[in-house]
Amino acid sequence: MSERKILLTEKEMPKAWYNIQADLPELPPPPLSPVTLQPVTPEELSAIFPPDLIAQEVSTERWIEIPEEVQEIYKIWRPSPLYRAKKLEQVLDTPAKIFFKYEGVSPAGSHKLNTSVPQAYYNKKAGIKRLATETGAGQWGIALSQACTFFGLECTVYMVKVSYNQKPYRRSLMEIFGSTVIASPSEHTAAGRRILEQDPSSPGSLGIAISEAVEDAAGRADTNYALGSVLNHVCLHQTVIGLEAKAQMAKAGYYPDVVIGCCGGGSNFAGLAFPFAYDKLVNNARVRLLAVEPISCPTLTRGKYAYDFGDVAGLAPIVQMYTLGANFMPPGIHAGGLRYHGDSPLVSLLVNKGLAEAKALGQTAIFQGATLFARCEGILPAPESAHAVQAAIEEALAAREAGESRVILFNMSGHGLLDLPSYDLFMAGKLEDYPLPEEDLQQALTMLPKV
Ligand SMILES: *Cc1c(COP(=O)(O)O)cnc(C)c1O
């Protein structure tokens, strides 16, 4: 009998993060200032980020040491378990072997604590007293709130208004950890007031909330900004997932044919996939890397690879990425964490160079896959993670068709225990798919910056 759960000891935890910028065939083009349209300078970034994170953003060192203080906190939930989904394999009647890395064991319930902890640490080290951030569905807000508590920082979270009203338990958690949570768009910032003037009933978006948080941070010397995805340093911190998973797969005696992650801003996909991309880039390994996104927010599969704004007000740097346009308003699908208009420049580059693949799934399919998975393995996936689950199921079924014993590894980025209202709607047959109409996409893409 092979193992069902593959564990590492604390001693076997990674001591350094893997920086893919050391091994890429080329680096992503530089981020531009939204004011000058010239490459952003470290001085400009230092208004909102601490020096260590700015250095990591552009570093080409392959390994970046994880500070002792961060490792110590990681030990609360790391190393996270790797499971073999044996019952799911049986039910699908597939010769494929399905493994998943489970990040839902973190106190935040998702992978996001892997980066909020080092971000809070480096800000504390730089003498910062307070962090401002945005959150969509709330997972990032929770993760940053917890990390700020660990390091004695204040935290203000601009939460997309529709989620603020629909996801009260996530807001409760942030407040338990001492954060101030503000529904965005708000009257607290010029960016928020401008949106409210145009549309007093605006439901908000991640792009708007980012503008508010960046404005807040840029306006106060004691305050920095923290972002939960997209940026290079965020992808870097998440590589603990893939480094552990590689060691665990080796313990299990397997190497994956395909590595799968859901993709919103790209960080959990990057976290699992980049250490395997290393094998591809440096050792010519044949492993496939697959990023999975919603059909209603199809950034990688239908977006344009271009320089675009990271936020609605144009305060954040302009970066080269796959984008649907910064003014794109995604429909209110239940995988709130996958509704960002853009994507990590590093993940975008891998897809653009053919080093990673992307696919899009509808929400009825992903809830179906997630429910089947929960009934087999006992773990309820977050709706975001359910995209990876369903893609893994489809890979397993394709392996059955081909009579091929494919080894599948996917990232279960978080649990769905705070997403039960969405599961209720699915069970009641009330969920619909919202493929993005081509017209809306073309409209949103007319607003790209002219660089
Ligand atoms: C935020 C979130 C995501 C999406 O963000 P990425 O940066 O693409 O990883 C996926 N899964 C969960 C559970 C999340 O909380």
Coordinates of C-alpha atoms and ligand atoms in Angstrom, one line a residue:
M1 CA 0.0 0.0 0.0
S2 CA 1.3 3.4 -0.9
E3 CA 0.9 6.4 1.4
R4 CA -2.1 8.6 1.5
K5 CA -0.5 11.5 3.4
I6 CA 3.1 12.5 2.9
L7 CA 4.6 14.7 5.6
L8 CA 7.9 16.5 6.1
T9 CA 9.4 17.4 9.5
E10 CA 10.1 20.9 10.6
K11 CA 13.8 20.2 10.0
E12 CA 13.0 19.4 6.3
M13 CA 11.3 22.8 5.8
P14 CA 12.9 25.0 3.0
K15 CA 15.4 27.5 4.4
A16 CA 15.3 29.7 1.2
W17 CA 12.7 30.7 -1.3
Y18 CA 13.2 29.9 -5.0
N19 CA 13.5 33.0 -7.2
I20 CA 12.6 32.1 -10.8
Q21 CA 14.0 35.4 -12.1
A22 CA 17.4 33.7 -11.9
D23 CA 16.5 31.1 -14.5
L24 CA 14.1 32.7 -16.9
P25 CA 15.1 32.9 -20.6
E26 CA 14.4 36.7 -20.3
L27 CA 13.1 39.0 -17.5
P28 CA 9.7 40.6 -17.7
P29 CA 10.0 44.2 -19.0
P30 CA 10.4 46.8 -16.2
P31 CA 7.3 48.2 -14.3
L32 CA 6.6 51.8 -15.4
S33 CA 5.6 54.7 -13.3
P34 CA 1.9 55.6 -14.0
V35 CA 3.0 59.3 -13.9
T36 CA 6.1 59.4 -16.1
L37 CA 5.6 56.2 -18.1
Q38 CA 9.3 55.6 -17.4
P39 CA 10.6 52.6 -15.5
V40 CA 9.8 53.0 -11.8
T41 CA 12.7 53.9 -9.6
P42 CA 13.4 52.3 -6.2
E43 CA 12.8 55.7 -4.7
E44 CA 9.2 55.8 -6.1
L45 CA 8.5 52.3 -4.8
S46 CA 9.9 53.2 -1.3
A47 CA 6.9 55.4 -0.7
I48 CA 4.8 52.2 -0.3
F49 CA 7.2 49.3 0.1
P50 CA 10.1 48.5 2.5
P51 CA 13.7 48.1 1.0
D52 CA 13.9 44.3 1.4
L53 CA 10.8 43.7 -0.6
I54 CA 11.9 46.2 -3.3
A55 CA 15.1 44.3 -3.5
Q56 CA 13.4 40.9 -3.8
E57 CA 11.1 42.4 -6.5
V58 CA 14.0 42.8 -8.9
S59 CA 16.5 40.2 -7.5
T60 CA 18.1 37.7 -9.8
E61 CA 19.6 35.6 -7.0
R62 CA 18.3 32.0 -7.3
W63 CA 17.9 31.4 -3.6
I64 CA 16.7 34.0 -1.0
E65 CA 17.1 33.1 2.6
I66 CA 13.9 32.9 4.7
P67 CA 14.5 35.0 7.9
E68 CA 14.5 32.9 11.1
E69 CA 11.6 34.9 12.5
V70 CA 9.5 34.1 9.5
Q71 CA 10.5 30.4 9.6
E72 CA 9.4 30.3 13.2
I73 CA 5.9 31.5 12.4
Y74 CA 5.7 29.3 9.3
K75 CA 6.1 26.4 11.7
I76 CA 2.6 27.1 13.1
W77 CA 1.2 25.3 10.0
R78 CA 4.2 24.4 7.8
P79 CA 5.3 22.0 6.4
S80 CA 1.8 21.5 5.0
P81 CA 0.6 18.0 4.1
L82 CA 0.7 16.4 0.6
Y83 CA -2.1 14.0 0.0
R84 CA -2.8 11.3 -2.5
A85 CA -6.5 11.5 -3.5
K86 CA -7.0 7.7 -3.6
K87 CA -10.7 7.6 -3.3
L88 CA -11.1 10.2 -6.0
E89 CA -8.9 8.0 -8.3
Q90 CA -11.1 5.0 -7.6
V91 CA -14.3 6.9 -8.2
L92 CA -13.0 8.3 -11.5
D93 CA -11.8 4.8 -12.4
T94 CA -8.5 6.3 -13.7
P95 CA -5.0 4.9 -13.9
A96 CA -3.8 8.4 -13.1
K97 CA -2.3 9.2 -9.7
I98 CA -3.7 12.3 -8.1
F99 CA -1.7 14.2 -5.5
F100 CA -2.6 17.5 -3.9
K101 CA -0.7 20.0 -1.6
Y102 CA -3.1 21.3 1.1
E103 CA -2.6 24.9 2.1
G104 CA -6.0 25.1 3.9
V105 CA -4.2 24.0 7.1
S106 CA -2.9 27.6 7.7
P107 CA -4.7 29.6 10.4
A108 CA -5.9 31.9 7.6
G109 CA -7.4 28.9 5.7
S110 CA -5.4 29.7 2.6
H111 CA -1.9 30.0 1.1
K112 CA -1.9 33.8 1.6
L113 CA -0.3 33.6 5.0
N114 CA 2.9 32.4 3.3
T115 CA 3.5 35.9 2.0
S116 CA 1.7 38.1 4.6
V117 CA 4.1 36.9 7.3
P118 CA 7.3 37.9 5.5
Q119 CA 5.7 41.1 4.2
A120 CA 4.7 42.1 7.8
Y121 CA 8.2 41.1 9.0
Y122 CA 10.1 43.2 6.4
N123 CA 7.9 46.2 7.1
K124 CA 8.3 45.9 10.8
K125 CA 12.1 45.7 10.3
A126 CA 11.9 49.0 8.2
G127 CA 10.2 50.8 11.1
I128 CA 6.8 50.9 9.6
K129 CA 3.9 51.0 12.1
R130 CA 0.8 50.4 9.9
L131 CA -0.1 48.6 6.7
A132 CA -2.9 49.4 4.3
T133 CA -4.3 46.8 1.8
E134 CA -7.3 45.8 -0.2
T135 CA -9.2 42.5 -0.1
G136 CA -11.7 41.0 -2.5
A137 CA -13.4 38.0 -0.9
G138 CA -11.5 38.5 2.3
Q139 CA -8.8 35.8 2.4
W140 CA -5.9 38.2 1.9
G141 CA -7.4 40.6 4.4
I142 CA -7.5 37.8 7.0
A143 CA -3.9 36.7 6.2
L144 CA -2.5 40.2 6.5
S145 CA -4.5 40.9 9.7
Q146 CA -3.0 37.8 11.3
A147 CA 0.5 38.6 10.2
C148 CA 0.2 42.2 11.5
T149 CA -0.9 40.8 14.8
F150 CA 2.2 38.5 15.0
F151 CA 4.5 41.5 14.4
G152 CA 2.5 44.2 16.3
L153 CA 1.6 46.3 13.3
E154 CA -1.7 48.2 12.7
C155 CA -3.7 47.1 9.6
T156 CA -6.4 48.8 7.6
V157 CA -8.2 46.8 5.0
Y158 CA -10.2 48.2 2.1
M159 CA -12.7 45.5 1.3
V160 CA -14.6 45.4 -1.9
K161 CA -18.1 46.5 -0.9
V162 CA -20.1 43.6 -2.4
S163 CA -18.0 41.2 -0.4
Y164 CA -18.1 43.4 2.7
N165 CA -21.8 42.9 2.7
Q166 CA -21.9 39.3 1.5
K167 CA -19.1 37.8 3.5
P168 CA -19.6 39.0 7.1
Y169 CA -17.6 36.2 8.7
R170 CA -14.4 37.1 6.8
R171 CA -14.8 40.7 8.1
S172 CA -15.4 39.3 11.6
L173 CA -12.1 37.4 11.5
M174 CA -10.1 40.5 10.3
E175 CA -11.7 42.5 13.2
I176 CA -10.9 39.8 15.7
F177 CA -7.2 40.2 14.7
G178 CA -7.5 44.0 15.3
S179 CA -7.8 45.3 11.8
T180 CA -9.9 48.3 10.7
V181 CA -12.1 47.1 7.8
I182 CA -13.5 49.7 5.4
A183 CA -16.1 49.0 2.6
S184 CA -14.6 50.2 -0.7
P185 CA -15.3 52.5 -2.5
S186 CA -15.2 54.7 0.6
E187 CA -15.2 58.4 1.5
H188 CA -11.7 57.9 3.1
T189 CA -9.7 58.5 -0.1
A190 CA -9.9 60.7 -3.2
A191 CA -10.0 57.6 -5.4
G192 CA -13.0 56.3 -3.5
R193 CA -14.8 59.6 -3.5
R194 CA -14.4 60.0 -7.2
I195 CA -16.0 56.5 -7.8
L196 CA -18.9 57.3 -5.4
E197 CA -19.6 60.6 -7.2
Q198 CA -20.0 58.7 -10.5
D199 CA -21.9 55.8 -9.0
P200 CA -23.0 56.0 -5.4
S201 CA -24.1 52.4 -5.5
S202 CA -20.8 51.0 -6.9
P203 CA -20.3 47.4 -5.7
G204 CA -16.6 48.1 -5.8
S205 CA -13.8 46.0 -7.4
L206 CA -10.3 44.9 -6.6
G207 CA -8.9 47.6 -8.9
I208 CA -10.8 50.3 -7.0
A209 CA -9.8 48.9 -3.5
I210 CA -6.1 48.8 -4.6
S211 CA -6.3 52.5 -5.5
E212 CA -7.7 53.4 -2.1
A213 CA -5.1 51.3 -0.2
V214 CA -2.2 52.7 -2.3
E215 CA -3.4 56.3 -1.8
D216 CA -3.7 55.7 2.0
A217 CA -0.2 54.2 2.2
A218 CA 1.5 56.9 -0.1
G219 CA -0.1 59.6 2.0
R220 CA 1.4 58.6 5.4
A221 CA 5.0 58.1 6.3
D222 CA 4.3 55.5 9.0
T223 CA 2.2 53.4 6.5
N224 CA 3.1 51.0 3.7
Y225 CA 1.0 49.1 1.2
A226 CA 0.9 45.3 1.0
L227 CA -0.4 43.3 -2.0
G228 CA -1.5 39.6 -1.7
S229 CA -0.7 38.4 -5.2
V230 CA 0.7 39.4 -8.6
L231 CA 4.0 40.9 -7.6
N232 CA 7.3 39.1 -7.9
H233 CA 8.1 39.1 -4.2
V234 CA 4.7 37.5 -3.5
C235 CA 5.3 34.7 -6.0
L236 CA 8.7 34.3 -4.4
H237 CA 7.4 33.8 -0.9
Q238 CA 4.8 31.3 -2.1
T239 CA 7.5 28.9 -3.5
V240 CA 7.7 27.2 -0.1
I241 CA 4.6 25.3 -1.4
G242 CA 6.4 23.9 -4.4
L243 CA 9.7 23.3 -2.6
E244 CA 7.9 21.2 0.0
A245 CA 5.8 19.5 -2.6
K246 CA 8.8 18.4 -4.6
A247 CA 10.4 16.8 -1.5
Q248 CA 7.1 15.1 -0.6
M249 CA 6.6 13.8 -4.2
A250 CA 10.1 12.4 -4.0
K251 CA 9.3 10.7 -0.7
A252 CA 6.2 9.2 -2.3
G253 CA 8.4 8.0 -5.2
Y254 CA 6.7 10.0 -8.0
Y255 CA 7.4 13.0 -10.2
P256 CA 4.4 14.9 -11.7
D257 CA 3.6 14.9 -15.4
V258 CA 1.3 17.9 -14.8
V259 CA 1.3 20.6 -12.0
I260 CA -2.0 22.5 -11.6
G261 CA -3.0 25.6 -9.7
C262 CA -6.0 28.0 -9.9
C263 CA -5.0 31.4 -11.0
G264 CA -6.3 34.8 -9.9
G265 CA -3.3 37.0 -9.5
G266 CA -1.1 33.9 -10.0
S267 CA 0.6 33.5 -6.6
N268 CA -0.6 30.0 -5.5
F269 CA 0.0 28.7 -9.0
A270 CA 3.5 30.3 -9.0
G271 CA 4.1 28.9 -5.5
L272 CA 3.6 25.3 -6.5
A273 CA 4.7 25.6 -10.1
F274 CA 7.9 27.7 -10.1
P275 CA 10.1 25.1 -8.3
F276 CA 9.0 22.6 -11.0
A277 CA 9.5 25.3 -13.7
Y278 CA 13.1 25.3 -12.4
D279 CA 13.4 21.6 -13.5
K280 CA 12.0 22.6 -16.9
L281 CA 14.2 25.6 -17.3
V282 CA 17.5 24.2 -15.9
N283 CA 17.1 20.4 -16.4
N284 CA 14.8 20.2 -19.4
A285 CA 12.2 18.2 -17.4
R286 CA 9.0 17.5 -19.4
V287 CA 6.5 18.5 -16.7
R288 CA 3.5 20.5 -17.8
L289 CA 2.4 23.5 -15.8
L290 CA -1.3 24.4 -15.9
A291 CA -3.0 27.6 -14.6
V292 CA -6.8 27.5 -14.3
E293 CA -9.0 30.5 -14.3
P294 CA -12.8 31.3 -14.5
I295 CA -14.4 31.7 -17.9
S296 CA -15.9 35.0 -16.5
C297 CA -12.5 36.5 -15.8
P298 CA -10.3 34.8 -18.5
T299 CA -7.2 36.8 -18.1
L300 CA -4.6 34.2 -19.4
T301 CA -6.8 32.5 -22.0
R302 CA -8.4 35.6 -23.6
G303 CA -6.7 38.7 -22.2
K304 CA -4.0 40.7 -24.0
Y305 CA -0.3 40.5 -23.2
A306 CA 0.4 44.2 -22.7
Y307 CA 1.4 46.9 -20.3
D308 CA -1.6 47.8 -18.1
F309 CA -2.5 49.6 -14.9
G310 CA -2.7 47.5 -11.8
D311 CA -5.6 49.5 -10.4
V312 CA -8.4 51.7 -11.5
A313 CA -7.1 55.1 -10.5
G314 CA -3.7 54.5 -12.1
L315 CA -1.7 54.9 -8.9
A316 CA 0.1 51.5 -8.9
P317 CA 2.9 50.8 -11.3
I318 CA 2.1 49.8 -14.9
V319 CA 3.3 46.3 -15.6
Q320 CA 3.5 43.9 -18.6
M321 CA 1.0 41.1 -18.1
Y322 CA -2.0 39.4 -19.5
T323 CA -4.9 41.7 -18.8
L324 CA -8.6 42.3 -19.4
G325 CA -8.2 46.0 -18.8
A326 CA -8.0 47.8 -15.4
N327 CA -11.6 49.0 -15.7
F328 CA -13.0 45.5 -16.3
M329 CA -15.8 44.7 -13.9
P330 CA -16.0 40.9 -13.5
P331 CA -19.4 39.4 -12.8
G332 CA -20.0 38.4 -9.1
I333 CA -18.9 34.8 -9.4
H334 CA -18.3 32.9 -6.2
A335 CA -14.6 32.4 -6.6
G336 CA -14.0 36.0 -5.4
G337 CA -10.3 35.5 -5.3
L338 CA -10.1 35.0 -9.0
R339 CA -11.7 38.2 -10.1
Y340 CA -8.6 40.4 -10.7
H341 CA -8.3 42.0 -14.2
G342 CA -4.5 41.2 -14.5
D343 CA -2.0 38.6 -13.6
S344 CA 1.4 38.1 -12.2
P345 CA 4.0 39.4 -14.8
L346 CA 6.1 36.2 -14.1
V347 CA 3.2 33.8 -14.7
S348 CA 2.2 35.9 -17.7
L349 CA 5.7 35.5 -19.1
L350 CA 5.7 31.7 -18.6
V351 CA 2.4 31.4 -20.5
N352 CA 3.5 33.8 -23.2
K353 CA 6.7 31.8 -23.8
G354 CA 4.8 28.5 -23.9
L355 CA 6.4 27.3 -20.6
A356 CA 3.0 27.1 -18.9
E357 CA -0.5 26.5 -20.2
A358 CA -3.8 28.0 -19.2
K359 CA -7.4 26.9 -19.3
A360 CA -10.7 28.4 -18.2
L361 CA -13.6 26.7 -16.4
G362 CA -17.2 27.7 -15.6
Q363 CA -18.5 27.9 -12.1
T364 CA -21.1 25.1 -12.4
A365 CA -18.3 22.7 -13.4
I366 CA -16.0 23.7 -10.6
F367 CA -18.6 23.4 -7.9
Q368 CA -19.5 19.9 -9.3
G369 CA -15.8 18.9 -9.1
A370 CA -15.4 20.3 -5.7
T371 CA -18.4 18.5 -4.3
L372 CA -17.3 15.2 -5.8
F373 CA -13.8 15.8 -4.3
A374 CA -15.2 16.7 -0.9
R375 CA -17.3 13.5 -0.8
C376 CA -14.2 11.4 -1.7
E377 CA -11.5 13.1 0.4
G378 CA -13.4 14.9 3.1
I379 CA -11.9 18.3 2.5
L380 CA -14.1 21.1 1.2
P381 CA -12.2 23.2 -1.4
A382 CA -12.4 27.0 -1.6
P383 CA -14.3 28.0 -4.8
E384 CA -11.0 29.3 -6.1
S385 CA -9.1 26.0 -5.4
A386 CA -12.1 24.2 -7.0
H387 CA -10.8 25.3 -10.4
A388 CA -7.6 23.3 -9.8
V389 CA -9.7 20.4 -8.5
Q390 CA -11.9 20.3 -11.6
A391 CA -8.9 20.6 -13.9
A392 CA -7.2 17.7 -12.1
I393 CA -10.3 15.6 -12.5
E394 CA -10.4 16.4 -16.2
E395 CA -6.7 15.4 -16.5
A396 CA -7.5 12.1 -14.7
L397 CA -10.4 11.4 -17.1
A398 CA -8.2 12.2 -20.1
A399 CA -5.6 9.8 -18.7
R400 CA -8.3 7.1 -18.5
E401 CA -9.3 7.7 -22.2
A402 CA -5.6 7.4 -23.2
G403 CA -5.0 4.5 -20.9
E404 CA -2.1 6.4 -19.4
S405 CA -0.9 6.4 -15.8
R406 CA -0.4 10.2 -15.6
V407 CA 0.9 11.7 -12.3
I408 CA -1.2 14.8 -11.4
L409 CA -0.2 17.3 -8.7
F410 CA -2.5 20.2 -7.8
N411 CA -2.6 22.9 -5.3
M412 CA -5.5 23.0 -2.9
S413 CA -4.9 26.7 -2.1
G414 CA -7.5 26.9 0.7
H415 CA -10.6 25.4 2.3
G416 CA -14.2 26.4 1.6
L417 CA -15.6 26.5 5.1
L418 CA -16.3 30.2 4.9
D419 CA -17.9 29.8 1.4
L420 CA -20.9 27.7 2.4
P421 CA -23.5 30.2 1.1
S422 CA -21.9 29.7 -2.4
Y423 CA -22.1 25.9 -2.0
D424 CA -25.8 26.3 -0.9
L425 CA -26.6 28.2 -4.1
F426 CA -24.8 25.4 -6.1
M427 CA -26.8 22.7 -4.4
A428 CA -30.0 24.5 -5.0
G429 CA -29.2 24.6 -8.7
K430 CA -29.0 28.4 -8.7
L431 CA -25.5 29.0 -10.1
E432 CA -25.0 30.1 -13.6
D433 CA -22.0 30.4 -15.9
Y434 CA -21.0 33.8 -17.1
P435 CA -18.7 33.5 -20.1
L436 CA -17.2 37.0 -20.8
P437 CA -18.9 38.4 -23.9
E438 CA -16.3 39.3 -26.6
E439 CA -17.8 42.8 -26.9
D440 CA -17.2 43.6 -23.2
L441 CA -13.6 42.3 -23.5
Q442 CA -12.8 44.5 -26.5
Q443 CA -14.4 47.5 -24.8
A444 CA -12.3 47.0 -21.6
L445 CA -9.1 46.6 -23.7
T446 CA -9.6 50.0 -25.3
M447 CA -8.4 51.6 -22.1
L448 CA -4.9 50.2 -22.0
P449 CA -2.2 52.8 -21.4
K450 CA -0.4 54.1 -24.5
V451 CA 3.2 53.1 -23.8
Ligands
LIG1 C1 -6.7 34.5 -3.1 C2 -6.9 33.1 -3.4 C3 -6.6 32.6 -4.6 C4 -6.2 33.4 -5.8 O1 -5.0 34.1 -5.7 P1 -3.7 33.7 -6.4 O2 -2.7 34.8 -6.2 O3 -3.9 33.5 -7.9 O4 -3.2 32.5 -5.8 C5 -6.7 31.2 -4.8 N1 -7.1 30.4 -3.8 C6 -7.4 30.9 -2.6 C7 -7.9 29.9 -1.5 C8 -7.3 32.3 -2.3 O5 -7.5 32.7 -1.1

